[in-house]
Amino acid sequence: MRTFTFKEFILRLSKLPLVHQPGPPSTTRHTDVLGYLVEVVSGQPFDVYLSKHIFDPLRMIDSGFDVPEESARAWQTV
């Protein structure tokens, strides 16, 4: 499976036809668009920006986009 950078994703997303006219309900993944905007404005990868400016100052040590393998044991499937 090929992965895309935020920039590639936004360029591909911008070429797709709209599912419906803009406005609620929205099916756009706003976090992807926001993530790319944050990267462009800050000059940092989105995950690094969130860690530095949100998660670390708030001491949110278990927050992020992926669960590290060493932390996976703390998660339990019900």
CSV table of N, CA and C in Angstrom, one decimal:
chain,number,residue,atom,x,y,z
A,1,MET,N,0.8,-1.2,0.0
A,1,MET,CA,0.0,0.0,0.0
A,1,MET,C,0.9,1.2,0.0
A,2,ARG,N,0.7,2.2,-0.9
A,2,ARG,CA,1.5,3.4,-1.0
A,2,ARG,C,0.9,4.4,-0.1
A,3,THR,N,1.8,5.1,0.6
A,3,THR,CA,1.4,6.1,1.5
A,3,THR,C,1.7,7.5,0.8
A,4,PHE,N,1.0,8.5,1.2
A,4,PHE,CA,1.2,9.8,0.6
A,4,PHE,C,1.6,10.8,1.7
A,5,THR,N,2.4,11.8,1.2
A,5,THR,CA,2.6,13.0,2.1
A,5,THR,C,1.3,13.8,2.2
A,6,PHE,N,1.2,14.7,3.2
A,6,PHE,CA,0.1,15.5,3.3
A,6,PHE,C,-0.1,16.3,2.0
A,7,LYS,N,1.0,16.8,1.5
A,7,LYS,CA,0.9,17.6,0.2
A,7,LYS,C,0.3,16.8,-0.9
A,8,GLU,N,0.8,15.6,-1.1
A,8,GLU,CA,0.3,14.7,-2.2
A,8,GLU,C,-1.2,14.4,-1.9
A,9,PHE,N,-1.5,14.1,-0.7
A,9,PHE,CA,-2.9,13.8,-0.3
A,9,PHE,C,-3.8,15.0,-0.7
A,10,ILE,N,-3.4,16.2,-0.3
A,10,ILE,CA,-4.3,17.4,-0.6
A,10,ILE,C,-4.4,17.6,-2.1
A,11,LEU,N,-3.3,17.5,-2.8
A,11,LEU,CA,-3.4,17.6,-4.3
A,11,LEU,C,-4.3,16.6,-4.9
A,12,ARG,N,-4.3,15.4,-4.4
A,12,ARG,CA,-5.2,14.3,-4.9
A,12,ARG,C,-6.6,14.6,-4.5
A,13,LEU,N,-6.8,15.1,-3.2
A,13,LEU,CA,-8.1,15.4,-2.7
A,13,LEU,C,-8.8,16.5,-3.5
A,14,SER,N,-8.0,17.5,-3.9
A,14,SER,CA,-8.5,18.7,-4.5
A,14,SER,C,-9.0,18.3,-5.9
A,15,LYS,N,-8.6,17.2,-6.5
A,15,LYS,CA,-9.1,16.8,-7.8
A,15,LYS,C,-10.3,15.9,-7.8
A,16,LEU,N,-10.8,15.5,-6.7
A,16,LEU,CA,-11.9,14.6,-6.6
A,16,LEU,C,-13.2,15.5,-6.7
A,17,PRO,N,-14.3,14.9,-7.3
A,17,PRO,CA,-15.5,15.7,-7.3
A,17,PRO,C,-16.1,15.7,-5.9
A,18,LEU,N,-16.9,16.7,-5.6
A,18,LEU,CA,-17.6,16.9,-4.3
A,18,LEU,C,-18.6,15.8,-4.2
A,19,VAL,N,-18.8,15.2,-3.0
A,19,VAL,CA,-19.8,14.2,-2.7
A,19,VAL,C,-21.2,15.0,-2.6
A,20,HIS,N,-21.1,16.2,-2.1
A,20,HIS,CA,-22.3,17.1,-1.9
A,20,HIS,C,-21.8,18.5,-1.9
A,21,GLN,N,-22.7,19.4,-1.9
A,21,GLN,CA,-22.3,20.8,-1.8
A,21,GLN,C,-21.7,21.1,-0.4
A,22,PRO,N,-20.7,22.0,-0.4
A,22,PRO,CA,-20.1,22.3,0.9
A,22,PRO,C,-21.2,22.7,2.0
A,23,GLY,N,-20.9,22.3,3.2
A,23,GLY,CA,-21.8,22.6,4.3
A,23,GLY,C,-22.1,21.3,5.0
A,24,PRO,N,-22.7,21.4,6.2
A,24,PRO,CA,-23.0,20.1,6.9
A,24,PRO,C,-24.0,19.3,6.1
A,25,PRO,N,-24.0,18.0,6.2
A,25,PRO,CA,-22.9,17.2,6.8
A,25,PRO,C,-21.7,17.1,5.9
A,26,SER,N,-20.6,17.1,6.5
A,26,SER,CA,-19.3,17.1,5.7
A,26,SER,C,-18.7,15.7,5.8
A,27,THR,N,-18.2,15.2,4.7
A,27,THR,CA,-17.5,14.0,4.7
A,27,THR,C,-16.0,14.2,4.5
A,28,THR,N,-15.6,15.5,4.5
A,28,THR,CA,-14.1,15.8,4.3
A,28,THR,C,-13.4,15.5,5.6
A,29,ARG,N,-12.2,14.9,5.5
A,29,ARG,CA,-11.4,14.6,6.7
A,29,ARG,C,-10.7,15.9,7.0
A,30,HIS,N,-11.3,16.8,7.8
A,30,HIS,CA,-10.7,18.1,8.1
A,30,HIS,C,-9.4,18.0,8.8
A,31,THR,N,-9.1,16.9,9.5
A,31,THR,CA,-7.8,16.8,10.2
A,31,THR,C,-6.7,16.7,9.2
A,32,ASP,N,-6.9,16.1,8.1
A,32,ASP,CA,-5.9,15.9,7.0
A,32,ASP,C,-5.6,17.3,6.4
A,33,VAL,N,-6.6,18.1,6.1
A,33,VAL,CA,-6.4,19.4,5.5
A,33,VAL,C,-5.8,20.3,6.6
A,34,LEU,N,-6.2,20.3,7.8
A,34,LEU,CA,-5.7,21.1,8.9
A,34,LEU,C,-4.2,20.7,9.1
A,35,GLY,N,-3.9,19.4,9.1
A,35,GLY,CA,-2.6,18.9,9.3
A,35,GLY,C,-1.6,19.4,8.2
A,36,TYR,N,-2.0,19.4,7.0
A,36,TYR,CA,-1.2,20.0,5.9
A,36,TYR,C,-1.0,21.5,6.1
A,37,LEU,N,-2.0,22.2,6.5
A,37,LEU,CA,-1.9,23.6,6.7
A,37,LEU,C,-1.0,23.9,7.8
A,38,VAL,N,-1.0,23.2,8.9
A,38,VAL,CA,-0.1,23.4,10.0
A,38,VAL,C,1.3,23.1,9.6
A,39,GLU,N,1.5,22.1,8.8
A,39,GLU,CA,2.9,21.8,8.3
A,39,GLU,C,3.4,23.0,7.4
A,40,VAL,N,2.6,23.5,6.5
A,40,VAL,CA,3.0,24.6,5.7
A,40,VAL,C,3.4,25.8,6.5
A,41,VAL,N,2.5,26.2,7.4
A,41,VAL,CA,2.7,27.4,8.2
A,41,VAL,C,3.8,27.3,9.2
A,42,SER,N,3.9,26.1,9.9
A,42,SER,CA,4.9,26.0,10.9
A,42,SER,C,6.3,25.5,10.4
A,43,GLY,N,6.3,24.9,9.2
A,43,GLY,CA,7.5,24.3,8.7
A,43,GLY,C,7.9,23.0,9.4
A,44,GLN,N,7.0,22.5,10.2
A,44,GLN,CA,7.3,21.2,11.0
A,44,GLN,C,6.3,20.2,10.5
A,45,PRO,N,6.7,18.9,10.6
A,45,PRO,CA,5.7,17.8,10.4
A,45,PRO,C,4.6,18.0,11.5
A,46,PHE,N,3.3,17.6,11.1
A,46,PHE,CA,2.2,17.8,11.9
A,46,PHE,C,2.3,17.1,13.3
A,47,ASP,N,2.8,15.9,13.3
A,47,ASP,CA,3.0,15.2,14.6
A,47,ASP,C,4.0,15.8,15.5
A,48,VAL,N,5.1,16.4,14.9
A,48,VAL,CA,6.1,17.1,15.7
A,48,VAL,C,5.5,18.4,16.2
A,49,TYR,N,4.7,19.1,15.4
A,49,TYR,CA,4.1,20.3,15.9
A,49,TYR,C,3.2,20.1,17.1
A,50,LEU,N,2.3,19.0,16.9
A,50,LEU,CA,1.4,18.7,18.0
A,50,LEU,C,2.1,18.3,19.3
A,51,SER,N,3.1,17.5,19.1
A,51,SER,CA,3.9,17.1,20.3
A,51,SER,C,4.5,18.3,21.0
A,52,LYS,N,5.2,19.2,20.2
A,52,LYS,CA,5.9,20.3,20.8
A,52,LYS,C,5.0,21.4,21.4
A,53,HIS,N,3.9,21.6,20.8
A,53,HIS,CA,3.0,22.7,21.2
A,53,HIS,C,1.8,22.4,22.0
A,54,ILE,N,1.4,21.1,21.9
A,54,ILE,CA,0.2,20.7,22.7
A,54,ILE,C,0.5,19.5,23.6
A,55,PHE,N,0.9,18.4,23.1
A,55,PHE,CA,1.0,17.2,24.0
A,55,PHE,C,2.1,17.4,25.1
A,56,ASP,N,3.3,17.8,24.7
A,56,ASP,CA,4.4,18.0,25.7
A,56,ASP,C,4.1,19.0,26.7
A,57,PRO,N,3.6,20.2,26.4
A,57,PRO,CA,3.3,21.2,27.4
A,57,PRO,C,2.2,20.8,28.4
A,58,LEU,N,1.3,20.0,27.9
A,58,LEU,CA,0.2,19.5,28.7
A,58,LEU,C,0.5,18.1,29.4
A,59,ARG,N,1.8,17.7,29.2
A,59,ARG,CA,2.2,16.4,29.7
A,59,ARG,C,1.3,15.2,29.3
A,60,MET,N,0.9,15.3,28.1
A,60,MET,CA,0.0,14.2,27.5
A,60,MET,C,1.0,13.2,26.9
A,61,ILE,N,1.6,12.4,27.8
A,61,ILE,CA,2.6,11.5,27.4
A,61,ILE,C,2.1,10.3,26.5
A,62,ASP,N,0.8,10.0,26.6
A,62,ASP,CA,0.3,8.8,25.9
A,62,ASP,C,-0.5,9.3,24.7
A,63,SER,N,-0.4,10.5,24.2
A,63,SER,CA,-1.1,11.0,23.1
A,63,SER,C,-0.3,11.1,21.9
A,64,GLY,N,-0.9,10.8,20.7
A,64,GLY,CA,-0.3,10.8,19.5
A,64,GLY,C,-1.1,10.1,18.4
A,65,PHE,N,-0.5,9.8,17.3
A,65,PHE,CA,-1.2,9.2,16.1
A,65,PHE,C,-1.0,7.7,16.1
A,66,ASP,N,0.0,7.2,16.7
A,66,ASP,CA,0.3,5.8,16.7
A,66,ASP,C,0.5,5.3,18.1
A,67,VAL,N,0.3,4.1,18.4
A,67,VAL,CA,0.6,3.5,19.7
A,67,VAL,C,1.9,2.8,19.5
A,68,PRO,N,3.0,3.3,20.2
A,68,PRO,CA,4.3,2.6,20.1
A,68,PRO,C,4.1,1.1,20.6
A,69,GLU,N,4.9,0.3,20.0
A,69,GLU,CA,4.8,-1.2,20.3
A,69,GLU,C,5.0,-1.4,21.8
A,70,GLU,N,5.9,-0.7,22.5
A,70,GLU,CA,6.1,-0.9,23.9
A,70,GLU,C,4.9,-0.5,24.8
A,71,SER,N,4.1,0.4,24.2
A,71,SER,CA,2.9,0.8,24.9
A,71,SER,C,1.6,0.0,24.6
A,72,ALA,N,1.7,-0.8,23.6
A,72,ALA,CA,0.6,-1.6,23.1
A,72,ALA,C,0.0,-2.5,24.2
A,73,ARG,N,0.8,-3.0,25.1
A,73,ARG,CA,0.4,-3.9,26.2
A,73,ARG,C,-0.7,-3.2,27.1
A,74,ALA,N,-0.6,-1.9,27.2
A,74,ALA,CA,-1.5,-1.1,28.0
A,74,ALA,C,-2.9,-1.1,27.4
A,75,TRP,N,-3.0,-1.4,26.1
A,75,TRP,CA,-4.3,-1.4,25.4
A,75,TRP,C,-4.9,-2.8,25.4
A,76,GLN,N,-6.1,-2.9,25.8
A,76,GLN,CA,-6.8,-4.2,25.8
A,76,GLN,C,-8.0,-4.3,24.9
A,77,THR,N,-8.1,-5.4,24.2
A,77,THR,CA,-9.2,-5.6,23.3
A,77,THR,C,-10.4,-6.2,24.1
A,78,VAL,N,-11.5,-5.6,24.0
A,78,VAL,CA,-12.7,-6.1,24.8
A,78,VAL,C,-13.6,-6.9,23.8
